[in-house]
Amino acid sequence: MNTSTTLRLGATLLSVSLLAACGSGTDGDVSVQSSAAGKNESATLFASLPADIQKAGTIQVGSDLAYAPMEYLDDSGNAVGFDVELADLLEPQLGVEFVWNNAQFDGLITQLKSGRIDVAISGMSDTAERQKEIDFVDYYNAGGVLLVKKGNPAGLQSAADLCGKTLAVQRGTTAEEVSGAQSTACEADGKEPLEVLAFDRETEAMLQVKNGRADSGMQDYPIAAYNARTSGGGNDFEIVGDQIEAGPLGIGVSKEDTALRDSLQQALQGVMDSGDYQKLIDAYEVPLGAIDKATVNGGQ
């Protein structure tokens, strides 16, 4: 089992885009990226896991592996990123390995409910609407921010400035929901609505901003901060405004799988209590969203 927390942030935005295009599932299909190395039945929380996971020795993860720095593919086609390394830290307590499967984001809840995956870990916001379908074990707190082309040619300062502008987002994300609400607010104020461009991949949405076909993108804070810092050597994008509707990111689990949910919560709290979680936060330079309690369904 891989329990290393060594950072693997060297991939560029372009390489992430190309690798995601090669490895991603089609129409929600899951493609396995790795295989289990074994299991440890003497691990602290192994006995608390569901019997089928104990037998398999793995937890099958569904994830959209094109969302750096949370999860993406490296040059060898392996899953890397903050969420991947956080899962690595949980493995010693659980005694099983997380196996990462690439899938489109907007199909993850369906995959989870149908049993094709055990958990969804993909920088997914824990919202009241999603809680109607699945449960969440929360591990980070993030809000959306505007990601604009370097120099901010449209002069945006907040979401209110998006009226009459073009916004590129990933389909099925909270950014798409927020953009719809903002567009309605613009019209209520007698202003032009937003033109929202939705894409299957975050990298596709970013390309629209980079090429000037969209005035802005909207991403979770850690993703936007990473992209502004790394894309084009820090010359492609910048962040404007404050976080929008900050809320928890969570590990998605089927409502029928309470044993797995509770085991994950205990393992995550253990990582927080040990200090390893904070070390990971510091290494990825994303302090604003760190939490100290692994809650279940904390989103409102």
GROMACS .gro file of C-alpha atoms in nm:
model
  300
    1MET     CA    1   0.000   0.000   0.000
    2ASN     CA    2   0.126   0.347  -0.081
    3THR     CA    3   0.131   0.562   0.232
    4SER     CA    4   0.370   0.827   0.100
    5THR     CA    5   0.270   1.194   0.112
    6THR     CA    6   0.541   1.308  -0.128
    7LEU     CA    7   0.405   1.583  -0.352
    8ARG     CA    8   0.363   1.522  -0.722
    9LEU     CA    9   0.266   1.861  -0.855
   10GLY     CA   10   0.496   1.879  -1.157
   11ALA     CA   11   0.235   1.822  -1.427
   12THR     CA   12   0.145   2.126  -1.634
   13LEU     CA   13  -0.211   2.223  -1.728
   14LEU     CA   14  -0.149   2.111  -2.083
   15SER     CA   15  -0.025   1.768  -1.983
   16VAL     CA   16  -0.322   1.726  -1.748
   17SER     CA   17  -0.558   1.807  -2.035
   18LEU     CA   18  -0.395   1.565  -2.275
   19LEU     CA   19  -0.370   1.281  -2.024
   20ALA     CA   20  -0.728   1.328  -1.913
   21ALA     CA   21  -0.840   1.301  -2.274
   22CYS     CA   22  -0.658   0.968  -2.303
   23GLY     CA   23  -0.765   0.813  -1.974
   24SER     CA   24  -1.115   0.940  -1.906
   25GLY     CA   25  -1.427   0.730  -1.916
   26THR     CA   26  -1.675   0.788  -2.197
   27ASP     CA   27  -2.036   0.875  -2.117
   28GLY     CA   28  -1.976   0.796  -1.750
   29ASP     CA   29  -1.793   0.466  -1.808
   30VAL     CA   30  -1.527   0.392  -1.547
   31SER     CA   31  -1.177   0.284  -1.648
   32VAL     CA   32  -0.956   0.135  -1.378
   33GLN     CA   33  -0.623   0.316  -1.333
   34SER     CA   34  -0.452   0.086  -1.081
   35SER     CA   35  -0.489  -0.246  -0.899
   36ALA     CA   36  -0.479  -0.345  -0.532
   37ALA     CA   37  -0.150  -0.437  -0.368
   38GLY     CA   38  -0.305  -0.630  -0.079
   39LYS     CA   39  -0.484  -0.586   0.252
   40ASN     CA   40  -0.402  -0.572   0.622
   41GLU     CA   41  -0.663  -0.749   0.833
   42SER     CA   42  -0.495  -0.632   1.155
   43ALA     CA   43  -0.546  -0.263   1.070
   44THR     CA   44  -0.739  -0.065   1.333
   45LEU     CA   45  -1.056  -0.014   1.130
   46PHE     CA   46  -1.046  -0.319   0.898
   47ALA     CA   47  -1.312  -0.511   1.095
   48SER     CA   48  -1.551  -0.215   1.072
   49LEU     CA   49  -1.553  -0.218   0.692
   50PRO     CA   50  -1.833  -0.387   0.490
   51ALA     CA   51  -1.768  -0.756   0.425
   52ASP     CA   52  -1.739  -0.714   0.048
   53ILE     CA   53  -1.465  -0.451   0.086
   54GLN     CA   54  -1.282  -0.666   0.340
   55LYS     CA   55  -1.290  -0.954   0.093
   56ALA     CA   56  -1.176  -0.745  -0.204
   57GLY     CA   57  -0.909  -0.558  -0.009
   58THR     CA   58  -0.993  -0.244  -0.205
   59ILE     CA   59  -1.216   0.061  -0.204
   60GLN     CA   60  -1.307   0.149  -0.561
   61VAL     CA   61  -1.296   0.527  -0.611
   62GLY     CA   62  -1.474   0.715  -0.887
   63SER     CA   63  -1.308   1.043  -0.975
   64ASP     CA   64  -1.277   1.294  -1.257
   65LEU     CA   65  -0.898   1.286  -1.283
   66ALA     CA   66  -0.858   1.624  -1.450
   67TYR     CA   67  -0.894   1.860  -1.154
   68ALA     CA   68  -0.545   1.958  -1.038
   69PRO     CA   69  -0.431   1.986  -0.767
   70MET     CA   70  -0.712   1.777  -0.612
   71GLU     CA   71  -0.682   1.477  -0.847
   72TYR     CA   72  -0.527   1.436  -1.191
   73LEU     CA   73  -0.307   1.207  -1.400
   74ASP     CA   74   0.072   1.231  -1.401
   75ASP     CA   75   0.294   1.167  -1.701
   76SER     CA   76   0.274   0.792  -1.640
   77GLY     CA   77  -0.106   0.788  -1.623
   78ASN     CA   78  -0.120   0.747  -1.243
   79ALA     CA   79  -0.373   0.924  -1.022
   80VAL     CA   80  -0.203   1.196  -0.813
   81GLY     CA   81  -0.304   1.506  -0.617
   82PHE     CA   82  -0.433   1.625  -0.279
   83ASP     CA   83  -0.731   1.388  -0.264
   84VAL     CA   84  -0.516   1.093  -0.373
   85GLU     CA   85  -0.256   1.160  -0.104
   86LEU     CA   86  -0.527   1.211   0.158
   87ALA     CA   87  -0.666   0.868   0.066
   88ASP     CA   88  -0.313   0.726   0.097
   89LEU     CA   89  -0.307   0.850   0.457
   90LEU     CA   90  -0.633   0.666   0.534
   91GLU     CA   91  -0.512   0.327   0.406
   92PRO     CA   92  -0.303   0.219   0.710
   93GLN     CA   93  -0.604   0.254   0.942
   94LEU     CA   94  -0.846   0.085   0.703
   95GLY     CA   95  -0.615  -0.193   0.587
   96VAL     CA   96  -0.733  -0.173   0.226
   97GLU     CA   97  -0.618   0.016  -0.081
   98PHE     CA   98  -0.802   0.293  -0.265
   99VAL     CA   99  -0.817   0.210  -0.636
  100TRP     CA  100  -0.876   0.513  -0.859
  101ASN     CA  101  -1.111   0.494  -1.157
  102ASN     CA  102  -1.148   0.778  -1.405
  103ALA     CA  103  -1.502   0.896  -1.485
  104GLN     CA  104  -1.689   1.210  -1.586
  105PHE     CA  105  -1.785   1.422  -1.287
  106ASP     CA  106  -2.155   1.450  -1.363
  107GLY     CA  107  -2.188   1.070  -1.370
  108LEU     CA  108  -2.026   0.998  -1.032
  109ILE     CA  109  -2.342   1.001  -0.820
  110THR     CA  110  -2.514   0.764  -1.063
  111GLN     CA  111  -2.211   0.532  -1.057
  112LEU     CA  112  -2.213   0.540  -0.677
  113LYS     CA  113  -2.583   0.468  -0.641
  114SER     CA  114  -2.559   0.179  -0.889
  115GLY     CA  115  -2.272   0.018  -0.698
  116ARG     CA  116  -2.016   0.048  -0.977
  117ILE     CA  117  -1.789   0.240  -0.737
  118ASP     CA  118  -1.765   0.238  -0.356
  119VAL     CA  119  -1.691   0.608  -0.304
  120ALA     CA  120  -1.670   0.929  -0.506
  121ILE     CA  121  -1.366   1.147  -0.432
  122SER     CA  122  -1.344   1.430  -0.680
  123GLY     CA  123  -1.337   1.767  -0.505
  124MET     CA  124  -1.714   1.722  -0.475
  125SER     CA  125  -1.909   1.984  -0.279
  126ASP     CA  126  -2.132   1.847  -0.003
  127THR     CA  127  -2.465   2.020  -0.068
  128ALA     CA  128  -2.815   1.972   0.071
  129GLU     CA  129  -2.936   1.877  -0.277
  130ARG     CA  130  -2.672   1.605  -0.320
  131GLN     CA  131  -2.741   1.475   0.033
  132LYS     CA  132  -3.082   1.367  -0.092
  133GLU     CA  133  -2.903   1.103  -0.300
  134ILE     CA  134  -2.576   1.019  -0.119
  135ASP     CA  135  -2.391   1.081   0.209
  136PHE     CA  136  -2.068   1.275   0.253
  137VAL     CA  137  -1.767   1.256   0.484
  138ASP     CA  138  -1.634   1.612   0.479
  139TYR     CA  139  -1.259   1.684   0.463
  140TYR     CA  140  -1.212   2.042   0.337
  141ASN     CA  141  -1.400   2.372   0.309
  142ALA     CA  142  -1.398   2.558  -0.022
  143GLY     CA  143  -1.593   2.818  -0.211
  144GLY     CA  144  -1.592   2.920  -0.573
  145VAL     CA  145  -1.372   3.201  -0.703
  146LEU     CA  146  -1.350   3.369  -1.042
  147LEU     CA  147  -1.053   3.266  -1.256
  148VAL     CA  148  -0.984   3.519  -1.532
  149LYS     CA  149  -0.723   3.568  -1.801
  150LYS     CA  150  -0.405   3.732  -1.673
  151GLY     CA  151  -0.458   4.109  -1.663
  152ASN     CA  152  -0.835   4.066  -1.608
  153PRO     CA  153  -0.933   4.217  -1.946
  154ALA     CA  154  -1.305   4.223  -1.858
  155GLY     CA  155  -1.236   4.412  -1.533
  156LEU     CA  156  -1.428   4.168  -1.313
  157GLN     CA  157  -1.416   4.208  -0.934
  158SER     CA  158  -1.705   3.992  -0.812
  159ALA     CA  159  -1.982   3.760  -0.928
  160ALA     CA  160  -2.211   4.063  -0.960
  161ASP     CA  161  -1.988   4.187  -1.244
  162LEU     CA  162  -2.070   3.880  -1.453
  163CYS     CA  163  -2.399   4.021  -1.582
  164GLY     CA  164  -2.385   4.020  -1.962
  165LYS     CA  165  -2.053   3.832  -1.956
  166THR     CA  166  -1.957   3.480  -2.062
  167LEU     CA  167  -1.869   3.227  -1.791
  168ALA     CA  168  -1.711   2.886  -1.857
  169VAL     CA  169  -1.777   2.608  -1.601
  170GLN     CA  170  -1.758   2.232  -1.566
  171ARG     CA  171  -2.094   2.062  -1.618
  172GLY     CA  172  -2.260   1.918  -1.306
  173THR     CA  173  -2.055   2.122  -1.057
  174THR     CA  174  -2.172   2.375  -0.799
  175ALA     CA  175  -2.013   2.642  -1.020
  176GLU     CA  176  -2.281   2.566  -1.280
  177GLU     CA  177  -2.552   2.599  -1.010
  178VAL     CA  178  -2.408   2.927  -0.878
  179SER     CA  179  -2.380   3.070  -1.229
  180GLY     CA  180  -2.748   2.997  -1.291
  181ALA     CA  181  -2.848   3.173  -0.969
  182GLN     CA  182  -2.630   3.472  -1.053
  183SER     CA  183  -2.779   3.496  -1.400
  184THR     CA  184  -3.128   3.505  -1.247
  185ALA     CA  185  -3.014   3.778  -1.008
  186CYS     CA  186  -2.879   3.982  -1.299
  187GLU     CA  187  -3.212   3.968  -1.478
  188ALA     CA  188  -3.398   4.059  -1.158
  189ASP     CA  189  -3.183   4.374  -1.142
  190GLY     CA  190  -3.270   4.463  -1.499
  191LYS     CA  191  -2.930   4.359  -1.633
  192GLU     CA  192  -2.824   4.115  -1.903
  193PRO     CA  193  -2.806   3.748  -1.795
  194LEU     CA  194  -2.485   3.547  -1.800
  195GLU     CA  195  -2.394   3.336  -2.100
  196VAL     CA  196  -2.288   3.010  -1.937
  197LEU     CA  197  -2.067   2.767  -2.131
  198ALA     CA  198  -2.067   2.421  -1.968
  199PHE     CA  199  -1.812   2.149  -2.049
  200ASP     CA  200  -1.748   1.792  -1.938
  201ARG     CA  201  -1.395   1.875  -1.822
  202GLU     CA  202  -1.261   2.162  -1.615
  203THR     CA  203  -0.963   2.187  -1.850
  204GLU     CA  204  -1.201   2.252  -2.140
  205ALA     CA  205  -1.364   2.537  -1.949
  206MET     CA  206  -1.024   2.687  -1.865
  207LEU     CA  207  -0.920   2.677  -2.227
  208GLN     CA  208  -1.215   2.904  -2.314
  209VAL     CA  209  -1.088   3.163  -2.063
  210LYS     CA  210  -0.729   3.133  -2.179
  211ASN     CA  211  -0.830   3.181  -2.545
  212GLY     CA  212  -1.060   3.474  -2.466
  213ARG     CA  213  -1.383   3.296  -2.562
  214ALA     CA  214  -1.507   3.333  -2.202
  215ASP     CA  215  -1.464   3.632  -1.973
  216SER     CA  216  -1.418   3.413  -1.666
  217GLY     CA  217  -1.427   3.064  -1.523
  218MET     CA  218  -1.547   2.967  -1.175
  219GLN     CA  219  -1.360   2.705  -0.973
  220ASP     CA  220  -1.318   2.592  -0.614
  221TYR     CA  221  -1.054   2.798  -0.434
  222PRO     CA  222  -0.774   2.534  -0.418
  223ILE     CA  223  -0.810   2.449  -0.787
  224ALA     CA  224  -0.818   2.812  -0.896
  225ALA     CA  225  -0.520   2.899  -0.675
  226TYR     CA  226  -0.319   2.612  -0.824
  227ASN     CA  227  -0.409   2.699  -1.182
  228ALA     CA  228  -0.328   3.068  -1.134
  229ARG     CA  229   0.008   2.973  -0.981
  230THR     CA  230   0.116   2.710  -1.232
  231SER     CA  231  -0.052   2.748  -1.573
  232GLY     CA  232   0.185   2.905  -1.822
  233GLY     CA  233   0.435   2.964  -1.544
  234GLY     CA  234   0.178   3.180  -1.366
  235ASN     CA  235   0.116   3.394  -1.675
  236ASP     CA  236  -0.218   3.254  -1.797
  237PHE     CA  237  -0.467   3.330  -1.519
  238GLU     CA  238  -0.537   3.525  -1.202
  239ILE     CA  239  -0.800   3.507  -0.927
  240VAL     CA  240  -1.037   3.797  -0.859
  241GLY     CA  241  -1.283   3.859  -0.577
  242ASP     CA  242  -1.361   3.661  -0.261
  243GLN     CA  243  -1.479   3.302  -0.219
  244ILE     CA  244  -1.842   3.251  -0.325
  245GLU     CA  245  -2.068   3.032  -0.108
  246ALA     CA  246  -1.788   2.845   0.070
  247GLY     CA  247  -1.889   2.498   0.189
  248PRO     CA  248  -1.746   2.152   0.259
  249LEU     CA  249  -1.595   1.912   0.008
  250GLY     CA  250  -1.672   1.551   0.092
  251ILE     CA  251  -1.610   1.187   0.012
  252GLY     CA  252  -1.935   1.062  -0.142
  253VAL     CA  253  -2.075   0.732  -0.008
  254SER     CA  254  -2.398   0.545  -0.084
  255LYS     CA  255  -2.672   0.601   0.174
  256GLU     CA  256  -2.697   0.223   0.197
  257ASP     CA  257  -2.330   0.194   0.297
  258THR     CA  258  -2.328   0.345   0.647
  259ALA     CA  259  -2.054   0.107   0.771
  260LEU     CA  260  -1.814   0.234   0.505
  261ARG     CA  261  -1.915   0.595   0.569
  262ASP     CA  262  -1.851   0.565   0.944
  263SER     CA  263  -1.518   0.388   0.892
  264LEU     CA  264  -1.401   0.662   0.658
  265GLN     CA  265  -1.506   0.928   0.907
  266GLN     CA  266  -1.306   0.761   1.185
  267ALA     CA  267  -1.001   0.718   0.962
  268LEU     CA  268  -1.015   1.079   0.846
  269GLN     CA  269  -1.048   1.208   1.202
  270GLY     CA  270  -0.745   0.999   1.295
  271VAL     CA  271  -0.541   1.163   1.020
  272MET     CA  272  -0.653   1.507   1.140
  273ASP     CA  273  -0.568   1.428   1.502
  274SER     CA  274  -0.223   1.293   1.411
  275GLY     CA  275  -0.120   1.612   1.231
  276ASP     CA  276  -0.070   1.439   0.895
  277TYR     CA  277  -0.371   1.621   0.749
  278GLN     CA  278  -0.221   1.961   0.835
  279LYS     CA  279   0.111   1.859   0.681
  280LEU     CA  280  -0.072   1.783   0.357
  281ILE     CA  281  -0.254   2.117   0.371
  282ASP     CA  282   0.078   2.298   0.419
  283ALA     CA  283   0.247   2.108   0.138
  284TYR     CA  284  -0.027   2.201  -0.110
  285GLU     CA  285  -0.043   2.563   0.012
  286VAL     CA  286  -0.424   2.562   0.055
  287PRO     CA  287  -0.470   2.678   0.418
  288LEU     CA  288  -0.798   2.866   0.384
  289GLY     CA  289  -1.011   2.553   0.369
  290ALA     CA  290  -0.850   2.335   0.638
  291ILE     CA  291  -1.087   2.182   0.895
  292ASP     CA  292  -1.028   1.989   1.219
  293LYS     CA  293  -1.343   1.776   1.240
  294ALA     CA  294  -1.446   1.505   0.993
  295THR     CA  295  -1.819   1.566   0.983
  296VAL     CA  296  -2.091   1.375   0.798
  297ASN     CA  297  -2.326   1.573   0.572
  298GLY     CA  298  -2.211   1.911   0.698
  299GLY     CA  299  -2.318   2.095   0.383
  300GLN     CA  300  -2.619   2.323   0.396
   0.00000   0.00000   0.00000
